[in-house]
XYZ file of C-alpha atoms in Angstrom:
254
model
C 16.620 -109.691 -65.188
C 20.393 -109.542 -64.633
C 22.230 -112.806 -65.203
C 24.399 -114.212 -62.418
C 28.146 -114.431 -62.985
C 28.951 -118.136 -63.238
C 32.491 -117.916 -61.858
C 31.248 -116.113 -58.755
C 28.480 -118.672 -58.258
C 31.056 -121.468 -58.463
C 33.379 -119.695 -56.023
C 30.509 -119.188 -53.579
C 29.529 -122.862 -53.872
C 33.134 -123.835 -53.253
C 33.318 -121.735 -50.071
C 30.055 -123.244 -48.806
C 31.409 -126.717 -49.496
C 34.597 -125.989 -47.534
C 32.562 -124.486 -44.699
C 30.666 -127.714 -44.086
C 31.538 -131.377 -43.728
C 35.204 -132.310 -43.549
C 37.748 -129.742 -42.419
C 39.893 -130.125 -45.539
C 39.037 -131.289 -49.042
C 41.213 -132.299 -51.966
C 40.932 -130.937 -55.494
C 39.265 -134.104 -56.807
C 36.692 -134.055 -53.982
C 35.826 -130.420 -54.633
C 35.589 -130.821 -58.404
C 33.453 -133.976 -58.094
C 31.104 -132.475 -55.498
C 30.450 -129.388 -57.614
C 30.408 -131.123 -60.980
C 33.394 -129.174 -62.269
C 36.399 -130.128 -64.347
C 39.567 -130.333 -62.268
C 41.158 -127.517 -64.263
C 38.202 -125.217 -63.661
C 38.088 -126.044 -59.943
C 41.821 -125.521 -59.616
C 41.647 -122.110 -61.283
C 38.934 -120.920 -58.876
C 40.788 -122.324 -55.871
C 43.986 -120.624 -56.962
C 42.184 -117.256 -57.156
C 40.515 -117.737 -53.769
C 43.866 -118.748 -52.303
C 45.527 -115.634 -53.713
C 42.861 -113.477 -52.018
C 43.282 -115.307 -48.720
C 39.811 -116.854 -48.758
C 41.207 -120.382 -49.106
C 44.368 -121.999 -47.755
C 46.140 -125.152 -48.967
C 47.803 -127.551 -46.561
C 51.376 -128.064 -47.766
C 51.616 -131.657 -46.567
C 48.343 -133.060 -47.908
C 47.557 -130.547 -50.662
C 43.998 -130.287 -49.326
C 42.099 -127.004 -49.117
C 40.332 -125.257 -46.228
C 38.807 -121.840 -45.518
C 41.392 -119.073 -45.262
C 42.091 -116.499 -42.578
C 40.813 -113.580 -44.672
C 37.346 -115.097 -44.945
C 37.312 -115.736 -41.210
C 38.436 -112.151 -40.586
C 35.572 -110.810 -42.682
C 33.171 -112.975 -40.738
C 34.526 -111.668 -37.442
C 34.166 -108.091 -38.676
C 30.525 -108.763 -39.492
C 29.972 -110.243 -36.040
C 31.667 -107.235 -34.405
C 29.406 -104.810 -36.263
C 26.381 -106.949 -35.470
C 27.258 -106.914 -31.761
C 27.877 -103.170 -31.836
C 24.488 -102.527 -33.387
C 22.745 -104.916 -30.996
C 24.343 -103.248 -27.966
C 23.484 -99.771 -29.234
C 19.786 -100.287 -30.073
C 18.261 -99.311 -26.721
C 20.720 -96.489 -26.055
C 20.203 -95.033 -29.542
C 16.437 -95.021 -29.008
C 16.930 -93.254 -25.669
C 19.196 -90.659 -27.292
C 16.607 -89.941 -29.994
C 13.930 -89.421 -27.351
C 16.074 -87.214 -25.107
C 17.553 -85.097 -27.901
C 14.561 -84.998 -30.233
C 16.943 -85.605 -33.147
C 17.904 -88.386 -35.559
C 20.534 -90.782 -34.244
C 23.208 -92.472 -36.352
C 25.616 -95.292 -35.582
C 28.618 -95.434 -37.898
C 31.699 -97.588 -38.490
C 34.760 -97.239 -40.685
C 34.265 -98.814 -44.100
C 36.819 -98.394 -46.874
C 37.369 -94.616 -47.034
C 34.201 -93.442 -45.335
C 31.655 -93.958 -42.580
C 29.080 -96.706 -43.063
C 25.774 -96.051 -41.286
C 24.810 -99.337 -39.604
C 21.900 -98.037 -37.513
C 19.566 -95.054 -37.827
C 16.822 -93.932 -35.455
C 14.336 -91.448 -36.865
C 13.771 -88.074 -35.247
C 10.761 -88.615 -32.945
C 8.269 -86.369 -34.711
C 5.833 -86.686 -37.578
C 8.167 -85.346 -40.260
C 8.877 -87.376 -43.379
C 12.263 -89.093 -43.115
C 14.341 -91.550 -45.153
C 16.082 -94.533 -43.583
C 19.828 -94.162 -44.155
C 21.153 -97.540 -43.027
C 23.818 -98.539 -45.539
C 24.552 -94.959 -46.557
C 28.124 -93.684 -46.625
C 29.332 -90.423 -45.090
C 32.715 -88.703 -45.550
C 35.398 -89.034 -42.892
C 36.723 -85.486 -42.956
C 33.579 -83.390 -42.641
C 30.952 -85.275 -40.629
C 30.953 -85.586 -36.846
C 30.944 -89.396 -37.102
C 33.877 -89.317 -39.504
C 35.917 -86.906 -37.402
C 35.449 -89.072 -34.320
C 36.612 -92.186 -36.157
C 39.553 -90.285 -37.675
C 40.555 -88.943 -34.260
C 40.494 -92.254 -32.415
C 41.120 -94.936 -35.064
C 44.604 -94.891 -36.688
C 43.293 -96.656 -39.799
C 40.494 -94.116 -40.234
C 43.017 -91.334 -39.646
C 45.201 -92.609 -42.482
C 42.202 -93.063 -44.780
C 41.021 -89.505 -44.103
C 44.447 -88.024 -44.816
C 45.161 -90.165 -47.875
C 41.773 -89.560 -49.506
C 40.692 -86.385 -51.328
C 38.938 -84.047 -48.890
C 36.151 -82.384 -50.836
C 34.836 -78.977 -49.808
C 31.085 -79.578 -49.483
C 30.463 -76.067 -48.110
C 32.614 -73.026 -47.392
C 32.971 -74.344 -43.811
C 34.529 -77.694 -44.754
C 38.049 -78.166 -43.360
C 40.246 -79.612 -46.099
C 43.892 -78.629 -45.468
C 45.837 -81.432 -43.731
C 47.257 -79.230 -40.980
C 43.850 -77.700 -40.232
C 42.234 -81.130 -40.235
C 44.832 -82.398 -37.736
C 43.936 -79.495 -35.444
C 40.281 -80.498 -35.665
C 41.206 -84.050 -34.640
C 43.309 -82.774 -31.733
C 40.322 -80.741 -30.547
C 38.063 -83.778 -30.958
C 40.302 -85.907 -28.743
C 40.592 -83.118 -26.168
C 36.800 -82.620 -25.957
C 35.785 -86.252 -26.390
C 33.342 -85.457 -29.169
C 33.220 -83.997 -32.689
C 30.943 -81.456 -34.296
C 29.977 -80.779 -37.895
C 28.434 -77.316 -38.142
C 27.270 -77.024 -41.765
C 30.525 -78.548 -43.030
C 28.796 -81.292 -45.030
C 25.283 -79.985 -45.643
C 24.050 -76.398 -45.475
C 21.744 -75.875 -42.538
C 22.598 -79.226 -40.918
C 24.731 -79.857 -37.838
C 25.817 -83.091 -36.195
C 27.513 -84.181 -32.987
C 29.208 -87.539 -32.351
C 31.279 -89.400 -29.748
C 33.458 -92.532 -29.939
C 32.474 -96.058 -28.921
C 35.197 -98.353 -27.540
C 35.234 -102.089 -26.927
C 36.687 -104.159 -24.081
C 40.164 -103.742 -25.558
C 39.764 -99.956 -25.505
C 39.774 -100.019 -29.285
C 37.509 -97.587 -31.182
C 34.853 -99.679 -32.921
C 32.402 -97.013 -34.038
C 30.769 -93.693 -33.307
C 27.273 -92.573 -32.354
C 25.812 -89.169 -33.010
C 22.837 -86.965 -33.705
C 22.083 -84.757 -36.688
C 19.522 -82.069 -37.336
C 18.886 -78.449 -38.161
C 21.757 -76.242 -37.024
C 19.388 -73.896 -35.173
C 18.199 -76.812 -33.017
C 21.614 -78.318 -32.267
C 23.430 -75.041 -31.674
C 23.056 -71.957 -29.517
C 25.120 -68.852 -30.186
C 27.061 -70.654 -32.885
C 28.189 -73.456 -30.558
C 26.780 -76.948 -29.900
C 24.246 -77.003 -27.080
C 26.000 -78.442 -23.994
C 23.049 -80.639 -23.014
C 23.078 -82.309 -26.448
C 26.842 -82.852 -26.282
C 26.381 -84.458 -22.862
C 23.576 -86.691 -24.145
C 25.664 -87.929 -27.086
C 28.702 -88.607 -24.895
C 26.551 -90.407 -22.308
C 25.118 -92.627 -25.058
C 28.597 -93.479 -26.377
C 29.825 -94.314 -22.885
C 26.787 -96.511 -22.218
C 27.315 -98.514 -25.415
C 31.047 -98.785 -24.638
C 30.274 -100.158 -21.181
C 27.907 -102.723 -22.699
C 30.747 -103.797 -24.997
C 32.967 -104.358 -21.971
C 35.000 -101.150 -22.018
C 36.222 -100.058 -18.593
C 36.435 -96.530 -17.154
C 33.406 -95.186 -19.016
C-alpha cells in the first residue's frame, strides 16, 4: 500500500483549518491546532502562499484562503453545473443519433471528458469519463480551439501529433480548420485521431457568451458520414444539443 506524503497531508489539513472557523488565523494558532512546530507550519504556509492558495494579511500577519484556491473551486462548480445542465440533453442526443455522446472541457493542453453517454445498443463499451483527448485532431478539441482563446493558444503551442495520415498538423492549415469551424458552427474529425472513427461537436456557451465546453458524438465513420461528408441530420442534432445546453446555462440568442 502506497504511503501518504506527510507534507501534503499537513498542507491539506492546513487548508481545511483555514476553510472553517475564524476567517483568519495566526501562525501560532495554526501550528497549535495541527500539532506542528512553528517552523514547520511557517514553511508550509510560505509554500501555499507562493502558489496563491493562502494569503497573509499585511496588517495582522494572519492567514486566510487565497484567491487561487477559490478560483479552482469555482472552476469545479462551473464544470459541475455544465455537466448537470447537459445530462438530459446528452441522453436525448444519444437516443436521436444512435451514437456515443461526449461532453468535454479544456484541461491543461487537452480536452477532459466530463460526461459520456453510451451508444444505445448492446455493444460492449468502456466509460471514458476522465479521459483526455487532443485539441488539434478531435471534434471536441477543434471546437474549443476555435471558440476559446486559451484553448487556441494551447493547441498552437503544443506539439500536434499526426495520429493518422488525415491529421492536420501545420499551423496555417490548422488555422483554416478553425476558421471553417467558426463559419459552420461545428467541427468534424473524420479519421484524424482514430482510423475508422469520426466525430462531430459543437460549442457550449454560458450566460456571458463565453465558451465553457463542447458536446459531440463519435462512432464509425460509415455511420456518421455519407459520401465522405458528415450527415446533415447528425450535424443538426449535435448543434441543437449544444444550443439547448447553452440556453440552460443562460446564454441568449441560441
